[in-house]
Short mmCIF file of C-alpha atoms and ligand atoms in Angstrom, two decimals:
data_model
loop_
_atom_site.label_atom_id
_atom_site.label_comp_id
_atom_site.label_asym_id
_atom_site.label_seq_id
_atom_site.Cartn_x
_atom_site.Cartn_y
_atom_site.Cartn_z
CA UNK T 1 -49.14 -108.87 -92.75
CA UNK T 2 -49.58 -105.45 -93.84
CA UNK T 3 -47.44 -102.85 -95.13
CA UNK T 4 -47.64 -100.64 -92.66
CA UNK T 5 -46.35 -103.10 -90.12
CA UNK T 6 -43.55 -104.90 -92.68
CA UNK T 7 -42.23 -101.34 -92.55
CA UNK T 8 -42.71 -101.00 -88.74
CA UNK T 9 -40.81 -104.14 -88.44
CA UNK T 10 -38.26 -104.00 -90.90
CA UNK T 11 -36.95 -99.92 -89.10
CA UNK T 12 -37.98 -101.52 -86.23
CA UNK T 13 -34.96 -104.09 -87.06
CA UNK T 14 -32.28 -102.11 -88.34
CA UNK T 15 -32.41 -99.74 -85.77
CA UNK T 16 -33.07 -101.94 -83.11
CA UNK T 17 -30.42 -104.25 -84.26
CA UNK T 18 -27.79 -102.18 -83.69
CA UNK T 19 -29.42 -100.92 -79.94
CA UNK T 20 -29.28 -105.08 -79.45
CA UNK T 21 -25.94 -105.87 -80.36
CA UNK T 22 -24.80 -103.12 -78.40
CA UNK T 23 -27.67 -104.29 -75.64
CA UNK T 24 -25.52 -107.73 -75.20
CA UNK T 25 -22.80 -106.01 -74.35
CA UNK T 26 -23.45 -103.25 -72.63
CA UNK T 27 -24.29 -103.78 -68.80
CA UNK T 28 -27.32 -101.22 -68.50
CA UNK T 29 -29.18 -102.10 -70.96
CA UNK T 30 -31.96 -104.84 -69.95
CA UNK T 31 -31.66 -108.28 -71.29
CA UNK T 32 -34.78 -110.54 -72.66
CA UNK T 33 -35.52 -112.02 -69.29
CA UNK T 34 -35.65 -108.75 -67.56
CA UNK T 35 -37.86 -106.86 -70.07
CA UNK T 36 -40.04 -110.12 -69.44
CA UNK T 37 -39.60 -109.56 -65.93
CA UNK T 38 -40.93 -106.16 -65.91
CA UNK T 39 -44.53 -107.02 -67.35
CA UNK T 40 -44.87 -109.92 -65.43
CA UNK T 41 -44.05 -112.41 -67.45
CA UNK T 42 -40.90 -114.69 -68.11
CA UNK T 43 -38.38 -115.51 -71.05
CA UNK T 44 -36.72 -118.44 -71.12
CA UNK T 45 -34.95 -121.03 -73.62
CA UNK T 46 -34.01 -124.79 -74.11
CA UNK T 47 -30.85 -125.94 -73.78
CA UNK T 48 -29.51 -129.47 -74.71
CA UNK T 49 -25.98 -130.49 -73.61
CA UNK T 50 -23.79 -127.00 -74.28
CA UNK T 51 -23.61 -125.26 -71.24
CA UNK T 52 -20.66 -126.68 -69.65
CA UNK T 53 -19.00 -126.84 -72.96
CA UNK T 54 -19.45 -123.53 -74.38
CA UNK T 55 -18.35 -120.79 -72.06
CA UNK T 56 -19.29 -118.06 -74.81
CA UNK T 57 -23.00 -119.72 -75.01
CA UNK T 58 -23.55 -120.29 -70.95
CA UNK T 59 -22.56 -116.62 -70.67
CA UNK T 60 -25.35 -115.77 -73.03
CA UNK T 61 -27.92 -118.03 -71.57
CA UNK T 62 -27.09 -116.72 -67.96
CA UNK T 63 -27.70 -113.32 -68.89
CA UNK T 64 -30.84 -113.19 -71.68
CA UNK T 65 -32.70 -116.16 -69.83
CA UNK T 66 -35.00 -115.41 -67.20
CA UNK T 67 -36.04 -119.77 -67.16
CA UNK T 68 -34.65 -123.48 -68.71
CA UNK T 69 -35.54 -126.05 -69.83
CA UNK T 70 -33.87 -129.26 -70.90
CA UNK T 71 -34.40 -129.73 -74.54
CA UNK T 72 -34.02 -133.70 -74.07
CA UNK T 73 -32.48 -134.46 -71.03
CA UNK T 74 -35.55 -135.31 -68.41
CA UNK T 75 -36.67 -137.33 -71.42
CA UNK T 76 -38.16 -140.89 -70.12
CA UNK T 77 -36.16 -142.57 -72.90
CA UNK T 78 -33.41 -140.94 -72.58
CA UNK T 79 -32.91 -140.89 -68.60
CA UNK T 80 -29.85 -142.49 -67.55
CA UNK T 81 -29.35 -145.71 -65.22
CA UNK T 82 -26.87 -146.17 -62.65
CA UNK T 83 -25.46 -149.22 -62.35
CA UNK T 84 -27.69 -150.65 -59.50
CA UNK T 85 -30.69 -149.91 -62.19
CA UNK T 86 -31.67 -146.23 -60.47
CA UNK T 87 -32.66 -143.51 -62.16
CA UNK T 88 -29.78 -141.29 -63.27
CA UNK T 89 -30.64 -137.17 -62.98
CA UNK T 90 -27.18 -135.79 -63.49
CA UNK T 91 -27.78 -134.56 -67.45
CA UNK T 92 -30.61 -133.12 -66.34
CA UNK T 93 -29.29 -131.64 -63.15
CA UNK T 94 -26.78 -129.87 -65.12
CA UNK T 95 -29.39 -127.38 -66.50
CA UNK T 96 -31.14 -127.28 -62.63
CA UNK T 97 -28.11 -126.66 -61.41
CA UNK T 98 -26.87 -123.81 -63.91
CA UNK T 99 -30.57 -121.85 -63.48
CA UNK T 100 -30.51 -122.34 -60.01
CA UNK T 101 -26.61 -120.40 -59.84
CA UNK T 102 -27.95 -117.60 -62.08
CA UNK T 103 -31.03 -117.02 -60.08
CA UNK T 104 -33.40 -118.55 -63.76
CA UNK T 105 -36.80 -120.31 -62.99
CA UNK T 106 -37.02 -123.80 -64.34
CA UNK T 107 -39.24 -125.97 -66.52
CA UNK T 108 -39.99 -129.26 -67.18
CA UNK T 109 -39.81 -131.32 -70.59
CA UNK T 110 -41.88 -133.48 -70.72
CA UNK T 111 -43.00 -136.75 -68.57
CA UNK T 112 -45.15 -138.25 -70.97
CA UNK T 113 -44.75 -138.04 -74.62
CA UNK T 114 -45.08 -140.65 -77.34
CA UNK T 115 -42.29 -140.89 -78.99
CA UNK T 116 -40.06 -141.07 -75.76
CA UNK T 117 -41.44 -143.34 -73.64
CA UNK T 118 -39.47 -145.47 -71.40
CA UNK T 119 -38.89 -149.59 -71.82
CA UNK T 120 -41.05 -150.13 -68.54
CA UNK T 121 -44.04 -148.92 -70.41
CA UNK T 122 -42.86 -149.53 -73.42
CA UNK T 123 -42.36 -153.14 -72.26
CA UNK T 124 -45.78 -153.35 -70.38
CA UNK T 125 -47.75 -156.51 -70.99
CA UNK T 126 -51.03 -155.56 -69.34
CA UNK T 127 -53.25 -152.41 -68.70
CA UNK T 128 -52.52 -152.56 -65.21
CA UNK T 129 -48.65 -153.03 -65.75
CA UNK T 130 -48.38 -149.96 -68.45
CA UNK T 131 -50.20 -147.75 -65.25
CA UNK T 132 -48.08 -148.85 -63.11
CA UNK T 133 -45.19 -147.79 -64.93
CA UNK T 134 -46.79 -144.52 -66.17
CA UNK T 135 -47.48 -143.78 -62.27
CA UNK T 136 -43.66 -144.68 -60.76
CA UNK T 137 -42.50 -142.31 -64.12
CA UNK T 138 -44.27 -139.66 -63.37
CA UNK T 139 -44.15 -139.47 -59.49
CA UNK T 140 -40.00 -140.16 -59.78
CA UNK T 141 -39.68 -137.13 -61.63
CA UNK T 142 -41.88 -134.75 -60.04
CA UNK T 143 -40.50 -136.01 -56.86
CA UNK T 144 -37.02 -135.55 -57.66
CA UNK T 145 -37.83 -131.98 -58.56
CA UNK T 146 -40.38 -131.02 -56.61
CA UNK T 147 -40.48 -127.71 -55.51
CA UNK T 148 -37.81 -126.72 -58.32
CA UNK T 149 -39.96 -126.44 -61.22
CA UNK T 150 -42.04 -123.70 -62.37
CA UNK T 151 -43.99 -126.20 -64.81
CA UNK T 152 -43.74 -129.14 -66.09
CA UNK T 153 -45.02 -130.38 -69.43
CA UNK T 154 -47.27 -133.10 -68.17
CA UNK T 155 -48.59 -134.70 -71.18
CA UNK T 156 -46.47 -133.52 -74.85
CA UNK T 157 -47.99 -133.71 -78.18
CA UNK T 158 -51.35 -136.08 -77.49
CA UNK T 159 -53.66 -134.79 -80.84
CA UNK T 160 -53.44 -136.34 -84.02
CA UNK T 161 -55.63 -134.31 -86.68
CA UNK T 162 -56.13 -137.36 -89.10
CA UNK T 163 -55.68 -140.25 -86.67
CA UNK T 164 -59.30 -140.74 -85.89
CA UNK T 165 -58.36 -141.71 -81.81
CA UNK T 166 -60.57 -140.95 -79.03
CA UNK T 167 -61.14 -137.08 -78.12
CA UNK T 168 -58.75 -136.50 -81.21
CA UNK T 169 -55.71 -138.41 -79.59
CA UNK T 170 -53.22 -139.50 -81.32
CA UNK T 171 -53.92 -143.60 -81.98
CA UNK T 172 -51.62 -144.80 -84.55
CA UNK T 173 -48.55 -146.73 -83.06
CA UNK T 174 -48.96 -145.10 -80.08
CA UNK T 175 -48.75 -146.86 -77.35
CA UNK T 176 -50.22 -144.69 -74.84
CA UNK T 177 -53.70 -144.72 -76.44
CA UNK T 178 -53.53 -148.37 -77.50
CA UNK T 179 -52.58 -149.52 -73.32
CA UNK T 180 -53.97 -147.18 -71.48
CA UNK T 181 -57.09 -145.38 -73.79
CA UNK T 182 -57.56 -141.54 -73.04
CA UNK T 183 -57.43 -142.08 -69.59
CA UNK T 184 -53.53 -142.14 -69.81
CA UNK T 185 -53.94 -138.11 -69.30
CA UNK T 186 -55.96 -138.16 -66.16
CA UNK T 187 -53.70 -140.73 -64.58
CA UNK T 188 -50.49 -138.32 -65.50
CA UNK T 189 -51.90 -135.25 -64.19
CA UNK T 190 -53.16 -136.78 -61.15
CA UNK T 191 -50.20 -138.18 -60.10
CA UNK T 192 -47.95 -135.56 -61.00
CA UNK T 193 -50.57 -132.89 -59.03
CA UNK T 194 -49.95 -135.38 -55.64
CA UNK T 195 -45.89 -135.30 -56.38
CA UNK T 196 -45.44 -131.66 -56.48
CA UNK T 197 -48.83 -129.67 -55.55
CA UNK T 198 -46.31 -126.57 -56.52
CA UNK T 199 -45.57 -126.79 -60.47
CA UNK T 200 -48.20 -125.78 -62.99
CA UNK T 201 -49.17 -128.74 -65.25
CA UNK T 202 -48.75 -128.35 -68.90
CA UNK T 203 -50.60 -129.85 -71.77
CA UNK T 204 -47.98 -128.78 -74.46
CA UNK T 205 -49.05 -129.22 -78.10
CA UNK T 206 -47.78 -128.86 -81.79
CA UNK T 207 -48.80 -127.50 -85.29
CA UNK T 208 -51.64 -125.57 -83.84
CA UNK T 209 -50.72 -122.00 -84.53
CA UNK T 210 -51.54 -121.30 -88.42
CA UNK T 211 -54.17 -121.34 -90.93
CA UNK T 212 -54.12 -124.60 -92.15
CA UNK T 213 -56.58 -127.82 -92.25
CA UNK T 214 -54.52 -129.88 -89.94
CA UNK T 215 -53.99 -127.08 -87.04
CA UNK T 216 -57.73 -125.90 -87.62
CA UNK T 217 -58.37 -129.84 -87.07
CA UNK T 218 -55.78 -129.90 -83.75
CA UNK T 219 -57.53 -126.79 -82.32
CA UNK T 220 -61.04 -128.22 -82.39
CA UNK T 221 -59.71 -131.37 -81.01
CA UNK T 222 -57.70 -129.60 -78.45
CA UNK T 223 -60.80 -127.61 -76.82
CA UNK T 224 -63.10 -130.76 -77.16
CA UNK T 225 -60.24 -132.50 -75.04
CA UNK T 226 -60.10 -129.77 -72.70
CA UNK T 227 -63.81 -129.53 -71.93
CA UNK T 228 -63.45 -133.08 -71.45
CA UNK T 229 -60.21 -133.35 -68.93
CA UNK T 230 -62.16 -130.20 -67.00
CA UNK T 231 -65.66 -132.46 -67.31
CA UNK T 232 -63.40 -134.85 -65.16
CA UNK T 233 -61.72 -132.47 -63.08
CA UNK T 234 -58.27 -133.29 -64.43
CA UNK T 235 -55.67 -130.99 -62.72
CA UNK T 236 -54.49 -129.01 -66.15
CA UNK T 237 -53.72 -125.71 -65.29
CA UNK T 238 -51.75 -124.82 -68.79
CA UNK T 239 -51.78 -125.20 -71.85
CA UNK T 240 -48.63 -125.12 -73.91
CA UNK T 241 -48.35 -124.03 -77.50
CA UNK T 242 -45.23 -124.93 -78.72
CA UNK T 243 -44.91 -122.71 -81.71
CA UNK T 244 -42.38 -124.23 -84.06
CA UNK T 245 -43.71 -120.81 -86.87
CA UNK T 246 -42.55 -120.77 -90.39
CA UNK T 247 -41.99 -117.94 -92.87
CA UNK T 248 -44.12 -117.87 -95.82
CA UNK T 249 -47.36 -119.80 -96.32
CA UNK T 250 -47.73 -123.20 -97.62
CA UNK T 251 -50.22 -125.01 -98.87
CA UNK T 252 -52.91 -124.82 -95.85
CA UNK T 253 -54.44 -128.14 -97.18
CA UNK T 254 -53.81 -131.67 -96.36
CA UNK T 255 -50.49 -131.99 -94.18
CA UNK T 256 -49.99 -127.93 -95.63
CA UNK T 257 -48.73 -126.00 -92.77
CA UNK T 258 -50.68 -122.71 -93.75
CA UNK T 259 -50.04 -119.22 -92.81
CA UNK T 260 -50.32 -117.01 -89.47
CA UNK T 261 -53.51 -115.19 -89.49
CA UNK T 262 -53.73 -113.20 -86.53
CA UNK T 263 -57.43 -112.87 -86.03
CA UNK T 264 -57.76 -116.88 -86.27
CA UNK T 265 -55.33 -117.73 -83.60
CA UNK T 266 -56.47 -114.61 -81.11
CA UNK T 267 -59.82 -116.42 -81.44
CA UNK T 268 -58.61 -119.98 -80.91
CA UNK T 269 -56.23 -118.73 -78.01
CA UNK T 270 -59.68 -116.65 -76.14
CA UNK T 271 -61.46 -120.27 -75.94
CA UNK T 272 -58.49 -121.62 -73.88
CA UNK T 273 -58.31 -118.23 -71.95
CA UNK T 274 -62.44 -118.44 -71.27
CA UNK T 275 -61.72 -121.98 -69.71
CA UNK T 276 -59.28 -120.62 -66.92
CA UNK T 277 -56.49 -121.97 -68.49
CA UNK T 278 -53.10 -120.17 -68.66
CA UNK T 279 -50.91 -120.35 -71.66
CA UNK T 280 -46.96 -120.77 -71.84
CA UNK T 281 -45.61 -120.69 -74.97
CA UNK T 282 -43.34 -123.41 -74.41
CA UNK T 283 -41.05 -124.05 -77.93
CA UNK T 284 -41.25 -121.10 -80.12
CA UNK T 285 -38.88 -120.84 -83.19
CA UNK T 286 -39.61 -119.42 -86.85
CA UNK T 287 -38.07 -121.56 -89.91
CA UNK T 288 -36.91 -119.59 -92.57
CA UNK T 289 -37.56 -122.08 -95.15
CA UNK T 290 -40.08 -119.64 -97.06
CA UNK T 291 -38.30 -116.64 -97.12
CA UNK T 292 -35.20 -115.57 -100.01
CA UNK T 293 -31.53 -116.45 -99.09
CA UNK T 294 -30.51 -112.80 -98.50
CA UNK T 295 -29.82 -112.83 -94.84
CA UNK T 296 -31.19 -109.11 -94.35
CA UNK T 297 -34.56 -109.59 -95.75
CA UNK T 298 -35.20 -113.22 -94.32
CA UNK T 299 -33.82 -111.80 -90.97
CA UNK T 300 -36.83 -109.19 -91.30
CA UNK T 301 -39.17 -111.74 -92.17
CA UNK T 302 -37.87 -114.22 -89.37
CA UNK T 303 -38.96 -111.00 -87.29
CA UNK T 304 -42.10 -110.13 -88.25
CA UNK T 305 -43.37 -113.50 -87.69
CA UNK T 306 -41.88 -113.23 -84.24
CA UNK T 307 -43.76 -109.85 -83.87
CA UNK T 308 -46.76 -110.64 -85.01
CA UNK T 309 -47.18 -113.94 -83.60
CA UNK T 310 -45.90 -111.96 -79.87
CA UNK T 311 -48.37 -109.22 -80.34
CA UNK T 312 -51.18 -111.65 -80.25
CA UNK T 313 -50.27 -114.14 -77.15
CA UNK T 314 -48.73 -111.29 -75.39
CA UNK T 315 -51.99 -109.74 -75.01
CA UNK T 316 -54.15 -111.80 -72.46
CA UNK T 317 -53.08 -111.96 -69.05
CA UNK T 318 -53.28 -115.51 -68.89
CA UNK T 319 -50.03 -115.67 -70.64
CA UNK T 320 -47.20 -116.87 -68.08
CA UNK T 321 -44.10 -116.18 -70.64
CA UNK T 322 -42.25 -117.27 -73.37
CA UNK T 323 -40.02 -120.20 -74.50
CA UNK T 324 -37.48 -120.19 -77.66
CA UNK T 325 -36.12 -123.73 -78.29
CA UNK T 326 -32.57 -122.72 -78.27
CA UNK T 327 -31.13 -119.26 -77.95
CA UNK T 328 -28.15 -118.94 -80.66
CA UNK T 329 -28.89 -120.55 -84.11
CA UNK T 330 -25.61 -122.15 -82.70
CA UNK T 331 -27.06 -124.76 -81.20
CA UNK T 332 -31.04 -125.47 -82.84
CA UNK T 333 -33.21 -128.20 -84.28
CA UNK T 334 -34.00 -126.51 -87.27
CA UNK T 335 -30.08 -125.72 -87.77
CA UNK T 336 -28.75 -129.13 -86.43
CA UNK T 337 -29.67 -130.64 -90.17
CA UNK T 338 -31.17 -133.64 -88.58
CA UNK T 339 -34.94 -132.94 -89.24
CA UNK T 340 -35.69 -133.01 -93.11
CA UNK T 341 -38.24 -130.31 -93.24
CA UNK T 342 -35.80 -128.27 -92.07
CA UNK T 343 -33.60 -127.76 -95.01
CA UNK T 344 -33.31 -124.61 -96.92
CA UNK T 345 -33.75 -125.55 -100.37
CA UNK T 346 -30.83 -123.33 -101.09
CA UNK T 347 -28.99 -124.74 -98.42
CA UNK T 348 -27.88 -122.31 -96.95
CA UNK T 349 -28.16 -122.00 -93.29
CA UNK T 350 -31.38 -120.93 -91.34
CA UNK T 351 -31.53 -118.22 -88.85
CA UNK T 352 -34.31 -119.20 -86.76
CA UNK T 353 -33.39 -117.54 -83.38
CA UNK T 354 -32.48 -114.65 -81.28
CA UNK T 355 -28.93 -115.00 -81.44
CA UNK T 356 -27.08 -115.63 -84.21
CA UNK T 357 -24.05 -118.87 -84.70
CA UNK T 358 -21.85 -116.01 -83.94
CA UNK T 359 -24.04 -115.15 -80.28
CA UNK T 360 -24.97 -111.86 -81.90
CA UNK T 361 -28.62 -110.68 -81.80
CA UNK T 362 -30.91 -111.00 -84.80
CA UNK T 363 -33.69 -108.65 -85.81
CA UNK T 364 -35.83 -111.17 -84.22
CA UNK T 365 -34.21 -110.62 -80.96
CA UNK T 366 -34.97 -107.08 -81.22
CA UNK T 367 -38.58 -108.15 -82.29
CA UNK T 368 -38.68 -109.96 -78.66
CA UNK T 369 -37.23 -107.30 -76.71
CA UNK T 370 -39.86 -104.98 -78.67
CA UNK T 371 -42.78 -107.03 -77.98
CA UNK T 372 -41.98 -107.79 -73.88
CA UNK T 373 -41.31 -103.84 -74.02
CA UNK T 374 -44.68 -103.61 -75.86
CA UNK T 375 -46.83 -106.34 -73.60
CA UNK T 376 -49.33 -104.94 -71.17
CA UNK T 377 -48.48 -105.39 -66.99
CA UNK T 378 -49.80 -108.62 -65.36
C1 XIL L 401 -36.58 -131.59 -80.55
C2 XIL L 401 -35.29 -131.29 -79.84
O1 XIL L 401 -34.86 -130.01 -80.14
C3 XIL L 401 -34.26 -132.28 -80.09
O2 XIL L 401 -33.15 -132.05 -79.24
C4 XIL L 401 -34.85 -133.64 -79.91
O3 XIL L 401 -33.92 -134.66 -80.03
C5 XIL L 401 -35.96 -133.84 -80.88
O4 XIL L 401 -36.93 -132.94 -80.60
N1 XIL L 401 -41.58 -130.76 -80.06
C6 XIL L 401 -41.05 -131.01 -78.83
C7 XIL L 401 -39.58 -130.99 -78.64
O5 XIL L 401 -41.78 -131.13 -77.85
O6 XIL L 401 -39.12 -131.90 -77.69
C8 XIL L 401 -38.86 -131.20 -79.96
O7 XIL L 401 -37.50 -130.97 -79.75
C9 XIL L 401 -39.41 -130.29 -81.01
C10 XIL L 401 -40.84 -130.58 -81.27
#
C-alpha cells in the first residue's frame, strides 16, 4: 500500500471513528446497509445462533444490515430432523424470520459443500443413489425458500489448488468428486434453477484474493471451470469470493497466503466480469494476525485492507454487495478460538470486524461506510 493512502486511511480512521460511533447512535446518520443502498448495492452479515439471545447484538444487526445469512444453520449436516424423519427449518427460520421483520434481503449458505454434506449422500452406495440424494437436497431447500432468497450459494468451496481433480476440483476425500465426478455442479445448479427460477446462483469460493501460489493456482482453475460450466450452459449467474483477508504478507509460496496486490486481483476479478458473471462478496473478514498488538495501529491496518480490498470490487458494476461473516468481533470465527490459524501469536484478541466485542464501530467500519460512500451508482 502506499504512503499516501496509509495516511488517507489512518485520518480517514480517527476522524471517521468518532463520526461512526456517534453514527450508531445517532438516528440521522445512515447506517452500512443504507449507504449500500444508495449506490445500488447491498451490505449484509452472517449470523449464527445470537439473535434471539443478544438483544444488544439483534439491535445492531437490524439496523447496519441491509441482508443475512445463516453462518451454519441451512447447513445439510447440520439441518435438523423432526421426529417423523422431516426436515427441520426452524434454526434457520430464525434468521428468515428476523430479516424478513426488519425489512433485510436474505441469502443462502450453502446447499452443497464438502465438508457438510448430509448422511443421505454421505451414505450413498451408488452413482445413481448419491444424485438422488444431491437432487431431493437441493430442491428441499430451494423449495422451502423459494421466493425468499436473494441468492443462494449453490456449490461452496469446489477448487483444490494442489489436489490434481478434474477442472481443478477438489478430489481428495471428497466425496462429491469421487460419486458424482464434476458433474456434481451441473446437477446442483440445475436443480436448484427449476426450484426457485428467482434466486441468483452462487459459486462461492476461498483463498482466491492475494498474491500467493495457491490463490494464483485457484484463480486459473476457477476461470477454466467457469468457461467450462458456461461451455455446458450451467445456470451460474455469480460468483462468490469469500474473502477471509489477512494483514501482513506471508510467505506467497507453497500453502503461503501472500499479500493483496491490487492490480492482480482487479485483473483476475475483469475475467469473471467479461464472462457475464456478477460477483457477491459473500464472507469478507480481515485477520489481524500480521499486524502489532497495539489496538490503534492494527485497527488502521485491519482498515486499510478493508479499503483497499473495497476500492477494487466496488468498482465494476457487476458487483451485487457485500458480506462480513459476523458483524461485532463479539460473535466471529476468527475470534471464537476454534480455528488454529486464527490465533494471535500474542494472544491477544483479534479485531477482525466492523463492530467491536463492545458493539462499537472500528476504523474498519468507517473504512466500509467510506468505501459504499465512495462506490460508483449501479
Ligand atoms: C465458518 C463459520 O463461521 C462457522 O460458524 C462454521 O462452523 C465453520 O465455518 N468458508 C465458509 C464458511 O464458507 O461457512 C466458514 O464459516 C468460513 C469459511
Amino acid at each position: 500500500m502506499s504512503l499516501a493512502r496509509r495516511e488517507f486511511v489512518a485520518g480517514l480512521s480517527a476522524a471517521a471513528l468518532a463520526g461512526a460511533s456517534s453514527a450508531i447512535r445517532a438516528a440521522g446518520e445512515p447506517s452500512l446497509a443504507e449507504r449500500a443502498r444508495r449506490k445500488g448495492l447491498f451490505y449484509g452479515c452472517s449470523v449464527a445462533n445470537q439473535l434471539d439471545k443478544d438483544p444488544a447484538y439483534a439491535a445492531a444487526v437490524a439496523r447496519e444490515a441491509g441482508l443475512l445469512v445463516a453462518e451454519f444453520q441451512n447447513q445439510w449436516q447440520y439441518l435438523g430432523r423432526k421426529p417423523d424423519g422431516a426436515t427441520d427449518f426452524s434454526a434457520g427460520e430464525v434468521v428468515a424470520r428476523f430479516a424478513a421483520a426488519h425489512g433485510q434481503l436474505l441469502r443462502g449458505h450453502a446447499l452443497i459443500w464438502f465438508t457438510r454434506l448430509g448422511d443421505p449422500f454421505k451414505q450413498a452406495a451408488s452413482r445413481a443413489e448419491a444424485e438422488r440424494a444431491l437432487v431431493a437436497h437441493v430442491r428441499e431447500m430451494c423449495t422451502h425458500y423459494a421466493g425468499r432468497m436473494q441468492s443462494w450459494d449453490v456449490v461452496n468451496e469446489p477448487l483444490d489448488p494442489f489436489d490434481g481433480g478434474p477442472d481443478g476440483l477438489r478430489a481428495r476425500g471428497d466425496a462429491l468428486t469421487e460419486k458424482l465426478g464434476p458433474d456434481y455442479m451441473d446437477i446442483a445448479f440445475h436443480t436448484a434453477r427449476e426450484a426457485d427460477p428467482k434466486a441468483i446462483l452462487v459459486l462461492n469460493e476461498a483463498g482466491i484474493e492475494n498474491d500467493a501460489e495457491r490463490h494464483e493456482r485457484q484463480r486459473r482453475n476457477l476461470i477454466g471451470l467457469i468457461d467450462r460450466l458456461q461451455d455446458r450452459r450451467v445456470p451460474v449467474d455469480a460468483i462468490g469470493l469469500q474473502s477471509h483477508l489477512r494483514t501482513g504478507r506471508q510467505s506467497s509460496s507453497g500453502a503461503g497466503y501472500g499479500a493483496f496486490v491490487p492490480a492482480k486481483f482487479e485483473r483476475f476479478v475483469s475475467e469473471i466480469t467479461a464472462r457475464g458473471l456478477r460477483i457477491i462478496v459473500t464472507e469478507l473478514d480481515v485477520f489481524d494476525g500480521g499486524s502489532p498488538g497495539d489496538v490503534a495501529a492494527r485497527d488502521r491496518e485491519v482498515a486499510a485492507m478493508y479499503a483497499d480490498y473495497l476500492a477494487i470490487i466496488l468498482k465494476p458494476k457487476q458487483t451485487l454487495g457485500v458480506v462480513t461473516w459476523g458483524l461485532s468481533d463479539r460473535y466471529s470465527w476468527i475470534t471464537g478460538g476454534t480455528v488454529d490459524r486464527f490465533k494471535r501469536a500474542d494472544k491477544l484478541p483479534s479485531r477482525p470486524l466492523p463492530l467491536d466485542a463492545d458493539l462499537r464501530p472500528t476504523p474498519c467500519y468507517a473504512a466500509l461506510a467510506a468505501a459504499f460512500d465512495a462506490a460508483p451508482s449501479r
